[in-house]
C-alpha positions as CSV (number, residue, x, y, z in Angstrom):
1,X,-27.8,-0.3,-9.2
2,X,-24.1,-0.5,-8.0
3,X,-24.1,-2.9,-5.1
4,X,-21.6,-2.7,-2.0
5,X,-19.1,-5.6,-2.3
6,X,-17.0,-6.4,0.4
7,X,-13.2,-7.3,-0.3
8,X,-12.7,-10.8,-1.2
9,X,-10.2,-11.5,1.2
10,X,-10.1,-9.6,4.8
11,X,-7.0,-10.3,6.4
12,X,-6.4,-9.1,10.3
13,X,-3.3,-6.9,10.2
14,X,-0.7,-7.5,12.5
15,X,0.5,-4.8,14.7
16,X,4.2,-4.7,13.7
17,X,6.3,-6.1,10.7
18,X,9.9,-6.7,10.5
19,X,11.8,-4.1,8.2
20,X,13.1,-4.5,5.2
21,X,16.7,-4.1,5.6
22,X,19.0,-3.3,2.4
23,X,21.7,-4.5,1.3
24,X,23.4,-1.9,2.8
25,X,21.6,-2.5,6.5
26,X,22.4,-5.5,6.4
27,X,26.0,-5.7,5.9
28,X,25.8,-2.6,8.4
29,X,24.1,-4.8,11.5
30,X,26.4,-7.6,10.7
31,X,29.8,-5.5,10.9
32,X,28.0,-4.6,14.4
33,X,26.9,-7.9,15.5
34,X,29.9,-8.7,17.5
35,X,29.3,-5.5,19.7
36,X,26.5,-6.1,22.5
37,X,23.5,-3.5,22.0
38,X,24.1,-2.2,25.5
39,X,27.2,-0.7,24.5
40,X,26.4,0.0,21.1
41,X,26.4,2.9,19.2
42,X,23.5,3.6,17.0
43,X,22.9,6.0,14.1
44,X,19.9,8.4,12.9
45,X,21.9,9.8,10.5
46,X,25.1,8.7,8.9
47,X,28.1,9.9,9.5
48,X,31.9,8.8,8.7
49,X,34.1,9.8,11.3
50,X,36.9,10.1,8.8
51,X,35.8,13.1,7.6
52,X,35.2,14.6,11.0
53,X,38.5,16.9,12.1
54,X,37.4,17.6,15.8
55,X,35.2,15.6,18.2
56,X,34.3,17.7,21.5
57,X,33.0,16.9,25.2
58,X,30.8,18.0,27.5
59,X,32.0,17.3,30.7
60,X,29.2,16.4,33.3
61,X,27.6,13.7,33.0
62,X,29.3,12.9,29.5
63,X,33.0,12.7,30.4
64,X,31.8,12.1,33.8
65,X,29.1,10.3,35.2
66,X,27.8,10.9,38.3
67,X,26.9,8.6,41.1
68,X,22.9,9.6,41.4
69,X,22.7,8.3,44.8
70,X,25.3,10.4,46.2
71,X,25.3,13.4,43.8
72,X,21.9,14.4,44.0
73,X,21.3,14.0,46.9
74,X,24.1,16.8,47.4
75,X,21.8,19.2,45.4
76,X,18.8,17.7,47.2
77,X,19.6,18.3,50.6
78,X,21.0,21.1,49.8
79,X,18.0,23.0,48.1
80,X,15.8,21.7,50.6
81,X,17.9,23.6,53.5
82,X,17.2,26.4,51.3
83,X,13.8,26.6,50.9
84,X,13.2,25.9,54.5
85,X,15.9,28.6,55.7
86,X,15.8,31.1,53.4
87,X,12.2,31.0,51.3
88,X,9.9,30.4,54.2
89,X,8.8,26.8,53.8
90,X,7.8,24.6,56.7
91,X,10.0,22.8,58.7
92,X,8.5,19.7,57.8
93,X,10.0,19.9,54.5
94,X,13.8,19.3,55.7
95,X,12.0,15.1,56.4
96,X,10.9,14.8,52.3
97,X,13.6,12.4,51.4
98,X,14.7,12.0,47.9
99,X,13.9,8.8,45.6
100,X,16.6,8.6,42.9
101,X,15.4,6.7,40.4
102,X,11.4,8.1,40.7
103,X,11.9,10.2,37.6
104,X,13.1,10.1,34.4
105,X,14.6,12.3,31.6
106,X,11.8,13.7,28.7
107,X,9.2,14.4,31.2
108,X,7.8,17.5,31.2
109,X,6.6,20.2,34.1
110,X,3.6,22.2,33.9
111,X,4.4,24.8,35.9
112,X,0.8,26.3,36.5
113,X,-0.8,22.8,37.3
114,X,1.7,21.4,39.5
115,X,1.6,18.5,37.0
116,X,4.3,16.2,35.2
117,X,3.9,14.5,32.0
118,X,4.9,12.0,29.7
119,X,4.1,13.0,26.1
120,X,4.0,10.8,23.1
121,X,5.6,12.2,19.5
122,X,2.6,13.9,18.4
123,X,2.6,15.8,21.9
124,X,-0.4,13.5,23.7
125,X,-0.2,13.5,27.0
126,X,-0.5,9.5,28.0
127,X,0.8,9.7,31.6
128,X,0.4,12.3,33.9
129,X,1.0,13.2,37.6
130,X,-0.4,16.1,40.1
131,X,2.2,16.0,42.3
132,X,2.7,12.5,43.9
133,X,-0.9,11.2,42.9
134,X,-1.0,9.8,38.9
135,X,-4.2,11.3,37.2
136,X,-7.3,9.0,36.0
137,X,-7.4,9.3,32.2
138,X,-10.4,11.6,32.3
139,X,-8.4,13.9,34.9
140,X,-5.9,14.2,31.9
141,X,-7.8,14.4,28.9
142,X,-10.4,17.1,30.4
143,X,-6.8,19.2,31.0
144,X,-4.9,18.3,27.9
145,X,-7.2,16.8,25.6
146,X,-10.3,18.9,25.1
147,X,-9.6,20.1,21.5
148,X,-7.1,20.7,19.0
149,X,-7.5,25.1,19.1
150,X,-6.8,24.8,23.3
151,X,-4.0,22.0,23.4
152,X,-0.8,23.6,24.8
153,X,2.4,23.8,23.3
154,X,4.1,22.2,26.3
155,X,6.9,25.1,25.9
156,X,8.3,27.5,27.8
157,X,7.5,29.4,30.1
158,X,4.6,27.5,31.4
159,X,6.2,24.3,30.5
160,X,9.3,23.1,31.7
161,X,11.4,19.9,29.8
162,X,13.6,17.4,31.6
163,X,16.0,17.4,29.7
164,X,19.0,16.7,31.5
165,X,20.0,14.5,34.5
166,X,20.8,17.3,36.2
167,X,16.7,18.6,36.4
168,X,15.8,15.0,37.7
169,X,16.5,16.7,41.3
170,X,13.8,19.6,40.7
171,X,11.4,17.2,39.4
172,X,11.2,15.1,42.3
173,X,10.9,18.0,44.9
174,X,8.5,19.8,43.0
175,X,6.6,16.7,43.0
176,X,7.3,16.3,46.9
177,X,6.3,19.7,47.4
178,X,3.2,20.0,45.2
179,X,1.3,17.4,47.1
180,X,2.6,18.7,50.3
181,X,1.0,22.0,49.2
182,X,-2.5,19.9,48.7
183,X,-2.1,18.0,51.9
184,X,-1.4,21.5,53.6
185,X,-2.5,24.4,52.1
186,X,-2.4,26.8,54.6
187,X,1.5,26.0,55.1
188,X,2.3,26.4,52.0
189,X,0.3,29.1,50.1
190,X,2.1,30.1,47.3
191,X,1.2,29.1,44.0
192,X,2.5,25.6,41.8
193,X,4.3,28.3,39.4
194,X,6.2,30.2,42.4
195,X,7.0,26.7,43.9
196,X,8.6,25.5,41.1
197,X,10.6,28.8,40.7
198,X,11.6,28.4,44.1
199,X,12.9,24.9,43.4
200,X,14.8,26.0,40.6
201,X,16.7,28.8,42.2
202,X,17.7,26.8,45.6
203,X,18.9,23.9,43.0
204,X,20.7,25.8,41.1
205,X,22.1,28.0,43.5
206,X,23.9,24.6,45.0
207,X,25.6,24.2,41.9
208,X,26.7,27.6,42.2
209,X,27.6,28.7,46.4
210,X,29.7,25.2,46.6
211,X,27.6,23.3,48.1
212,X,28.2,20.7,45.3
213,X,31.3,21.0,43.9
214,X,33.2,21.2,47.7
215,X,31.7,18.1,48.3
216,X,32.8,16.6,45.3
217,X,36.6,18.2,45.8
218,X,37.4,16.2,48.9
219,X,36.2,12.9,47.9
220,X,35.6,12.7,44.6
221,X,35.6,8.4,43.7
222,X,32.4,9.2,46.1
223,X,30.3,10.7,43.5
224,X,31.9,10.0,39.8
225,X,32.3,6.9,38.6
226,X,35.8,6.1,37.1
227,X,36.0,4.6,34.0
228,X,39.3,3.1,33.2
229,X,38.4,3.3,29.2
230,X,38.4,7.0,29.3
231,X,42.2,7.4,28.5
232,X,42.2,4.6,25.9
233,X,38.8,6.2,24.1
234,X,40.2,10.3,24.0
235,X,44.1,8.8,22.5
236,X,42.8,6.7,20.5
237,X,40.8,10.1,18.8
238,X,43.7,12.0,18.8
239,X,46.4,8.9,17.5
240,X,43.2,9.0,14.2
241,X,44.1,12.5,13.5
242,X,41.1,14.1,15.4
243,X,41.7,17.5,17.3
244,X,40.0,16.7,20.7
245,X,37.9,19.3,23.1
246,X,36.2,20.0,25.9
247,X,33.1,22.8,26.0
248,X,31.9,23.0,29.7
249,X,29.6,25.0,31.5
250,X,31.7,24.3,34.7
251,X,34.8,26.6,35.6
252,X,38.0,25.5,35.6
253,X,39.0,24.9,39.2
254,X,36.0,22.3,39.2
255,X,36.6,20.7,35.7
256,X,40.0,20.5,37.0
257,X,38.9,18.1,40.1
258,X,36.7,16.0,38.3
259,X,39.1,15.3,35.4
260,X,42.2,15.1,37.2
261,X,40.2,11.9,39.4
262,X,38.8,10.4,35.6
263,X,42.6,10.8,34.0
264,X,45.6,12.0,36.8
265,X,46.8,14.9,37.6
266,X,48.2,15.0,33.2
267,X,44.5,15.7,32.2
268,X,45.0,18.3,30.1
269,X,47.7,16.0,27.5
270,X,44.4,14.4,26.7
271,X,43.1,17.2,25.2
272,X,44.1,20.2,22.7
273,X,41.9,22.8,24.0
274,X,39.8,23.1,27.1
275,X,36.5,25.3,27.1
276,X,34.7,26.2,31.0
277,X,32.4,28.4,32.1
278,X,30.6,27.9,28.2
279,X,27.5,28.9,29.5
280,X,25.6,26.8,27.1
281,X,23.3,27.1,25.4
282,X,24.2,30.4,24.8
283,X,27.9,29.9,23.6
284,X,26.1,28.2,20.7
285,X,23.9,30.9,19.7
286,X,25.4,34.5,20.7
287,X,28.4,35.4,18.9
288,X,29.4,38.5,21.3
289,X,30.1,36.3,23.8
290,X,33.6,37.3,25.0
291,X,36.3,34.9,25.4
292,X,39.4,34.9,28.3
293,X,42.7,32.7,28.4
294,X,42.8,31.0,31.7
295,X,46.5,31.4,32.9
296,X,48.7,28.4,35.1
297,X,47.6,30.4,38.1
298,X,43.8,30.1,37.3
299,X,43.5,33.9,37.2
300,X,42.0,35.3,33.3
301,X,43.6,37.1,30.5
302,X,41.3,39.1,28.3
303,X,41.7,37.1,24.3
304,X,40.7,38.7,21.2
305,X,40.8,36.0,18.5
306,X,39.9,38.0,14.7
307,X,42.4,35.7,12.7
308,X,43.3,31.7,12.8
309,X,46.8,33.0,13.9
310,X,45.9,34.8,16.4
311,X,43.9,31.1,18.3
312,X,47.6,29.9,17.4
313,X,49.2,32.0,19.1
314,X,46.9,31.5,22.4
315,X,47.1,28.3,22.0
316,X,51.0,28.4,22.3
317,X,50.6,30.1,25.7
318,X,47.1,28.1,27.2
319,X,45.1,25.7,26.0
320,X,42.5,26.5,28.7
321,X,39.9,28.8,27.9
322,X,36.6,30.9,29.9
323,X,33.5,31.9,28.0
324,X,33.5,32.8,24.6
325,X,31.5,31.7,21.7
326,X,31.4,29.1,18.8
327,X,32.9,31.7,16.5
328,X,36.1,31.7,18.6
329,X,35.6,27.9,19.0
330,X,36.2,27.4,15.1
331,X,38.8,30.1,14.8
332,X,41.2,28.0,17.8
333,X,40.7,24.6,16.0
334,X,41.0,26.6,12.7
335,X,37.4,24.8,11.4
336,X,35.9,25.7,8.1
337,X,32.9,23.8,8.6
338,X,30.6,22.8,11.6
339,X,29.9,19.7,9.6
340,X,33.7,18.6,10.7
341,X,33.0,18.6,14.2
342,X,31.1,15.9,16.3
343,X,30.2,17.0,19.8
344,X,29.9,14.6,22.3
345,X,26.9,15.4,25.1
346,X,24.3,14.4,27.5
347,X,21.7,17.9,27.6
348,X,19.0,17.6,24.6
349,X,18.7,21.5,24.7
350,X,22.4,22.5,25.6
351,X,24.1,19.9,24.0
352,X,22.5,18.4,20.8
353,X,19.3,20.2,19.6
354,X,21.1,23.8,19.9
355,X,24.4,22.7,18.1
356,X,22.6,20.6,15.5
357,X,20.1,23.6,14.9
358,X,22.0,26.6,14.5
359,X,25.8,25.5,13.4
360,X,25.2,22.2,11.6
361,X,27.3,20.3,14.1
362,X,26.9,16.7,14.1
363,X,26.1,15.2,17.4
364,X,26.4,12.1,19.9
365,X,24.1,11.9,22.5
366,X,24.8,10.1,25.5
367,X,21.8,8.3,27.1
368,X,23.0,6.3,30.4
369,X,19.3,5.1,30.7
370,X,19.7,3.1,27.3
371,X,21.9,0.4,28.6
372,X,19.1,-0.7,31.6
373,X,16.9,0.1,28.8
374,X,18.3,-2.9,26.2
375,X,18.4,-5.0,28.9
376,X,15.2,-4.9,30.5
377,X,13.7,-5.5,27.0
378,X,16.2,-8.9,26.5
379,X,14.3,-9.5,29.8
380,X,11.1,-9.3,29.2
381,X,10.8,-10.6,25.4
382,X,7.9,-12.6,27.1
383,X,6.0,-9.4,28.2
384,X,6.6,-7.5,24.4
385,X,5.6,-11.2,22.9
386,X,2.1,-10.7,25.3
387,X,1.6,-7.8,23.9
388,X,2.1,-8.3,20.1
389,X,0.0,-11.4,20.6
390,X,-3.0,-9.2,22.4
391,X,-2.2,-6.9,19.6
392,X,-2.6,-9.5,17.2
393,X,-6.0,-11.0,18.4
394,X,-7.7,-7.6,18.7
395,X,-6.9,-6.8,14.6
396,X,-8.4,-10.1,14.0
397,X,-11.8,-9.8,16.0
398,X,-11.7,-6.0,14.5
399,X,-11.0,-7.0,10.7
400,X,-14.0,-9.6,11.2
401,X,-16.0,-6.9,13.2
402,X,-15.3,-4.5,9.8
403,X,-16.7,-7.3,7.3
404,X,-19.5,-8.2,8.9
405,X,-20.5,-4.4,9.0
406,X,-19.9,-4.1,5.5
407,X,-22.2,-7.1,5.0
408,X,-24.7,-5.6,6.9
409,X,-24.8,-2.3,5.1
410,X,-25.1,-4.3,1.7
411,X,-27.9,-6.2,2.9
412,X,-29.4,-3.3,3.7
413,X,-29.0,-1.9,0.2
414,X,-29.9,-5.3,-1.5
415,X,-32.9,-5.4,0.3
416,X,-34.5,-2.0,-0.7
417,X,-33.3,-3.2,-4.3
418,X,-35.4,-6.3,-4.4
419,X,-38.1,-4.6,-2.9
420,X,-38.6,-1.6,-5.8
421,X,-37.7,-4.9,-8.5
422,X,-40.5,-7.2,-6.7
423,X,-43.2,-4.8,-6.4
424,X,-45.7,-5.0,-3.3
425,X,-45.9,-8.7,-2.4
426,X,-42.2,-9.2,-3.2
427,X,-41.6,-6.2,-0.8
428,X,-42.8,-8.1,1.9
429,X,-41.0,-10.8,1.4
430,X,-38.0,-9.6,1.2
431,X,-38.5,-7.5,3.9
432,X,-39.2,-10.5,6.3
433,X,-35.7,-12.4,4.8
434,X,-34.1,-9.1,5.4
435,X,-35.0,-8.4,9.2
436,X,-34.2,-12.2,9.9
437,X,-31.1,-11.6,7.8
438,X,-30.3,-8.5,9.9
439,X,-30.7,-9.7,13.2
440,X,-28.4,-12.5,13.3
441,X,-26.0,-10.2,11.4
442,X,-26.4,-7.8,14.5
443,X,-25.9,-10.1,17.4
444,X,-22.7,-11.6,15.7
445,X,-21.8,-7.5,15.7
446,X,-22.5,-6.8,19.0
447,X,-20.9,-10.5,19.9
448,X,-17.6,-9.0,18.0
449,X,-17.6,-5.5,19.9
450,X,-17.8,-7.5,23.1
451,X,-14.8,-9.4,22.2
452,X,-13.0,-6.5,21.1
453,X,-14.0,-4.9,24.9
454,X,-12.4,-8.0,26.2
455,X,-9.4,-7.8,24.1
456,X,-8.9,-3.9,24.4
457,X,-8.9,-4.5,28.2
458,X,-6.2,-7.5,27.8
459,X,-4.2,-5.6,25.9
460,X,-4.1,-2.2,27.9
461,X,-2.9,-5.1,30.8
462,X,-0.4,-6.2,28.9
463,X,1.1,-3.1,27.9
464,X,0.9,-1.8,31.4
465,X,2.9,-5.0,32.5
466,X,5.7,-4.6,29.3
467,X,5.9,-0.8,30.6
468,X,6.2,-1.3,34.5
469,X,9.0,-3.7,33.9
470,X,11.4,-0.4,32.6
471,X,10.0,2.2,35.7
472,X,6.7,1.5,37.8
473,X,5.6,4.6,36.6
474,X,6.7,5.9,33.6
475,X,7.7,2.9,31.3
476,X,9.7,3.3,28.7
477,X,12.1,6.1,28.0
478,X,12.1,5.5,24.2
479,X,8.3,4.9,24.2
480,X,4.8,6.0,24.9
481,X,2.2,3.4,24.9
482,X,2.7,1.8,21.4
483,X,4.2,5.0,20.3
484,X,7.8,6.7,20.7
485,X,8.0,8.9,22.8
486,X,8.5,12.8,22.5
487,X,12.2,12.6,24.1
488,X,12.4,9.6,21.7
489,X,11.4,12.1,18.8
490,X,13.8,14.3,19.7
491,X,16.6,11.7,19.3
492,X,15.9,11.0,16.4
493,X,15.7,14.5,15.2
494,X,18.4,16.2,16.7
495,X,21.1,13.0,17.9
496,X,23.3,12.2,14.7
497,X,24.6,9.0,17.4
498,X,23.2,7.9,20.1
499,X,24.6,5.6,22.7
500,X,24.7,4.7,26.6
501,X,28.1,5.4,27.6
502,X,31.0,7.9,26.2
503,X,33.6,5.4,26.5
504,X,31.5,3.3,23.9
505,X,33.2,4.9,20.9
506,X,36.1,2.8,22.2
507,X,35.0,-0.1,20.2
508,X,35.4,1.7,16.7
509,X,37.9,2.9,15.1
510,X,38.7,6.6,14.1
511,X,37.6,6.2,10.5
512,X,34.7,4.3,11.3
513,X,31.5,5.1,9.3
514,X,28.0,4.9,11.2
515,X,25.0,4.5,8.9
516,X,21.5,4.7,9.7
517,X,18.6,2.0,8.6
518,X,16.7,2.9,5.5
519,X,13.8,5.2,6.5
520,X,10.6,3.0,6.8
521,X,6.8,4.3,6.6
522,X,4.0,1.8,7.6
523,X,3.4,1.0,4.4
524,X,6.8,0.5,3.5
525,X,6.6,-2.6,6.4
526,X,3.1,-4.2,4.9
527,X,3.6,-7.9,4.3
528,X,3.8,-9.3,0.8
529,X,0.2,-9.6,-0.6
């Protein structure tokens, strides 16, 4: 009879392998070797910026960043005086005080549960909060793990994603508020949903009633961060050749404030064509959008744009523009192809995932978290080192734990072999060398599983230490546990570029062409045999 044979050489696998670079990577990372990987720019997909014709901005937290410890807490207080003056929330509210740096982007609201989450790529929840308090793991699995058929979508409406800085604000006093609503329930008795509606309106009715942007009018170096690169990055774009652009949400009379601190009171030299009041996403998906010319005195001209003359003319008269859509966008910079247009900005949805989507744009995505990011990991090689070697040790008691399984189950199989071959006497022989045979085989099994208890524990430590080192409470931005994370997913997906700072693109030259590392698949990373 065929007899179960175990492999004749069981190696532990390692966690992680280098990748095999090509010819091509490798002449790639050394052309970028002289450029520190904080301020890098990195590619998903390549691109050569010689064949792009326009590159476009957002403006918030792209061309400008803000100063999180003074800005939000302008929407912050703000929203809070709100809620407790206008939408009937206690008193006690207007003493929550705001933590800046409690949250980060990627997370995502559950709207229903009063709950925030941190998903992996394959949409597993492996860090969730109710509120203020973080969850066991069998609070969160009984809610998002049960089964496949009842796993949500984590998508709108229920769900809501953090997806720019800007939300960071409604995350926290949702959070705030959701445990104050536990804590006091008959002070607060509207439902998690309602709550977080009620956020979102008093936030975003800040941004809207001045609240925000007056603030930011009469002392603006208090909230944006000047960047003395700025001037040098946008003429070196347009010296290459490239038509250079601004699509906003924000109106003009406020983009006019925050670019005339970033570049003097010339701002507009900088650029050949200025878009506000975008009201992205939906400039990049509805095409009956219409468009107005903003005139020197800040009052709006109706524009029809049906011919590529007809944004040349405009363009003679203004280069500042209110609403519209990407149709007109194309006809002004007279673009045959979304391909020949990089946009530049820091909102997943608004930004990049809507513009890559639906016009083929390519995309930069500006992730201010990545520079902290690259160098808490320089940091805390030690702590990733811990945790490849825990990795490591684990594999080895489980590749031993897998042979001497396989060597039980042949045993087994031998054994009632010998005994049909041996007849009656022989039976019970065999039987007696097989029981012995089989016990010591089990306690070395159960000796292994308790190892790989041990180790299992010792690792989860060490990855908890490697992740608290980047945020106390939700690690990595780029990662999940041992996997990348969904907003990590999402980069790669929908972010041509990626890199931590606007002014980054500084460092290459207008004809420069980004390519991405050959695609790799686990087995493409196995060691030679």
């Amino acid at each position: 009879p065929p007899r179960l044979v175990a492999p004749p050489r069981l190696v532990a696998p390692r966690r992680a392998y280098a990748p095999r670079m090509t010819a091509t990577d490798v002449s790639e990372a050394a052309a970028s070797a002289a450029i520190p990987a904080s301020t890098n720019v990195f590619c998903n997909r390549a691109l050569n910026l010689g064949g792009i014709q326009a590159v476009g901005f957002d403006m918030d937290y792209t061309l400008a960043e803000y100063v999180p410890e003074t800005f939000d807490l302008l929407a912050y207080d703000g929203a809070i005086e709100k809620l407790v003056n206008t939408m009937g929330y206690p008193a006690a509210v207007l003493d929550l005080v705001y933590d800046p740096h409690a949250y980060m982007r990627g997370l995502v609201i559950d709207k229903k549960r009063g709950n925030l989450l941190k998903l992996d790529r394959h949409k597993y929840v492996k860090v969730a909060y109710h509120g203020l308090k973080r969850m066991t793991p069998e609070e969160r699995k009984a809610i998002y793990a049960t089964s496949f058929e009842t796993a949500p979508a984590f998508t709108p409406p229920d769900f809501s994603t953090i997806d720019t800085a800007f939300l960071l604000v409604d995350a926290c006093l949702f959070c705030q508020l959701v445990s104050y609503k536990d804590d006091h329930p008959d002070e607060v008795t509207k439902s998690y949903e309602q709550i977080y509606r009620d956020v979102r309106r008093a936030v975003d009715l800040c941004h809207c009633d001045g609240v925000i942007k007056d603030a930011v009018a009469v002392n603006p170096a208090k909230y944006i961060r000047s960047d003395p690169a700025l001037a040098t990055m946008l003429t070196a774009l347009k010296q290459g050749g490239k038509q250079v652009f601004i699509v906003t949400n924000s109106l003009y009379d406020y983009t006019d404030v925050v670019l005339r601190h970033l570049l003097g009171a010339s701002w507009l030299d900088y650029f050949d064509l200025v878009v506000c009041g975008a009201r992205k996403p939906g400039f990049l998906l509805d095409p009956y959008l219409p468009i107005f010319q903003v005139r020197q005195d800040g009052s709006l001209e109706n524009a029809e744009i049906i011919s590529p003359q007809d944004g040349a003319r405009l363009l003679q008269r203004s280069r500042v523009f209110q609403g519209g859509n990407w149709q007109h966008l194309h006809a002004l910079l007279q673009l045959a192809s979304g391909s020949g247009l990089l946009y530049v900005g820091d909102h997943m949805y608004s930004d990049i995932l809507r513009s890559k989507r639906t016009l083929g744009w390519r995309t930069l995505l500006i992730v201010p978290e990545l520079r902290d990011e690259l160098l808490t990991a320089e940091e805390t090689r030690h702590l990733a080192a811990a945790v490849d070697e825990a990795y490591a040790e684990r594999a080895a008691v489980e590749a031993r734990l897998q042979h001497l399984e396989i060597r039980r189950s042949q045993l087994e199989i031998d054994s009632e072999v010998e005994a049909l071959l041996e007849g009656d006497g022989g039976a019970a022989k065999a039987e007696a060398l097989s029981e012995e045979a089989l016990a010591e085989l089990d306690e070395r099994i159960a000796e292994a599983r308790d190892q790989q208890r041990v180790l299992s524990s010792a690792l989860n430590e060490a990855l908890c230490r490697q992740h608290e080192a980047y945020h106390p409470a939700w690690g990595r931005l780029f990662k999940t546990g041992a996997q990348n994370s969904r907003w990590a997913q999402q980069v790669q997906e929908y972010a041509c570029l990626y890199t931590s700072h606007v002014t980054n693109l500084v460092q290459f030259a207008p004809d420069t062409s980004f390519r991405a590392l050959s695609d790799l698949m686990p087995h493409d990373r196995a060691p030679p045999a």
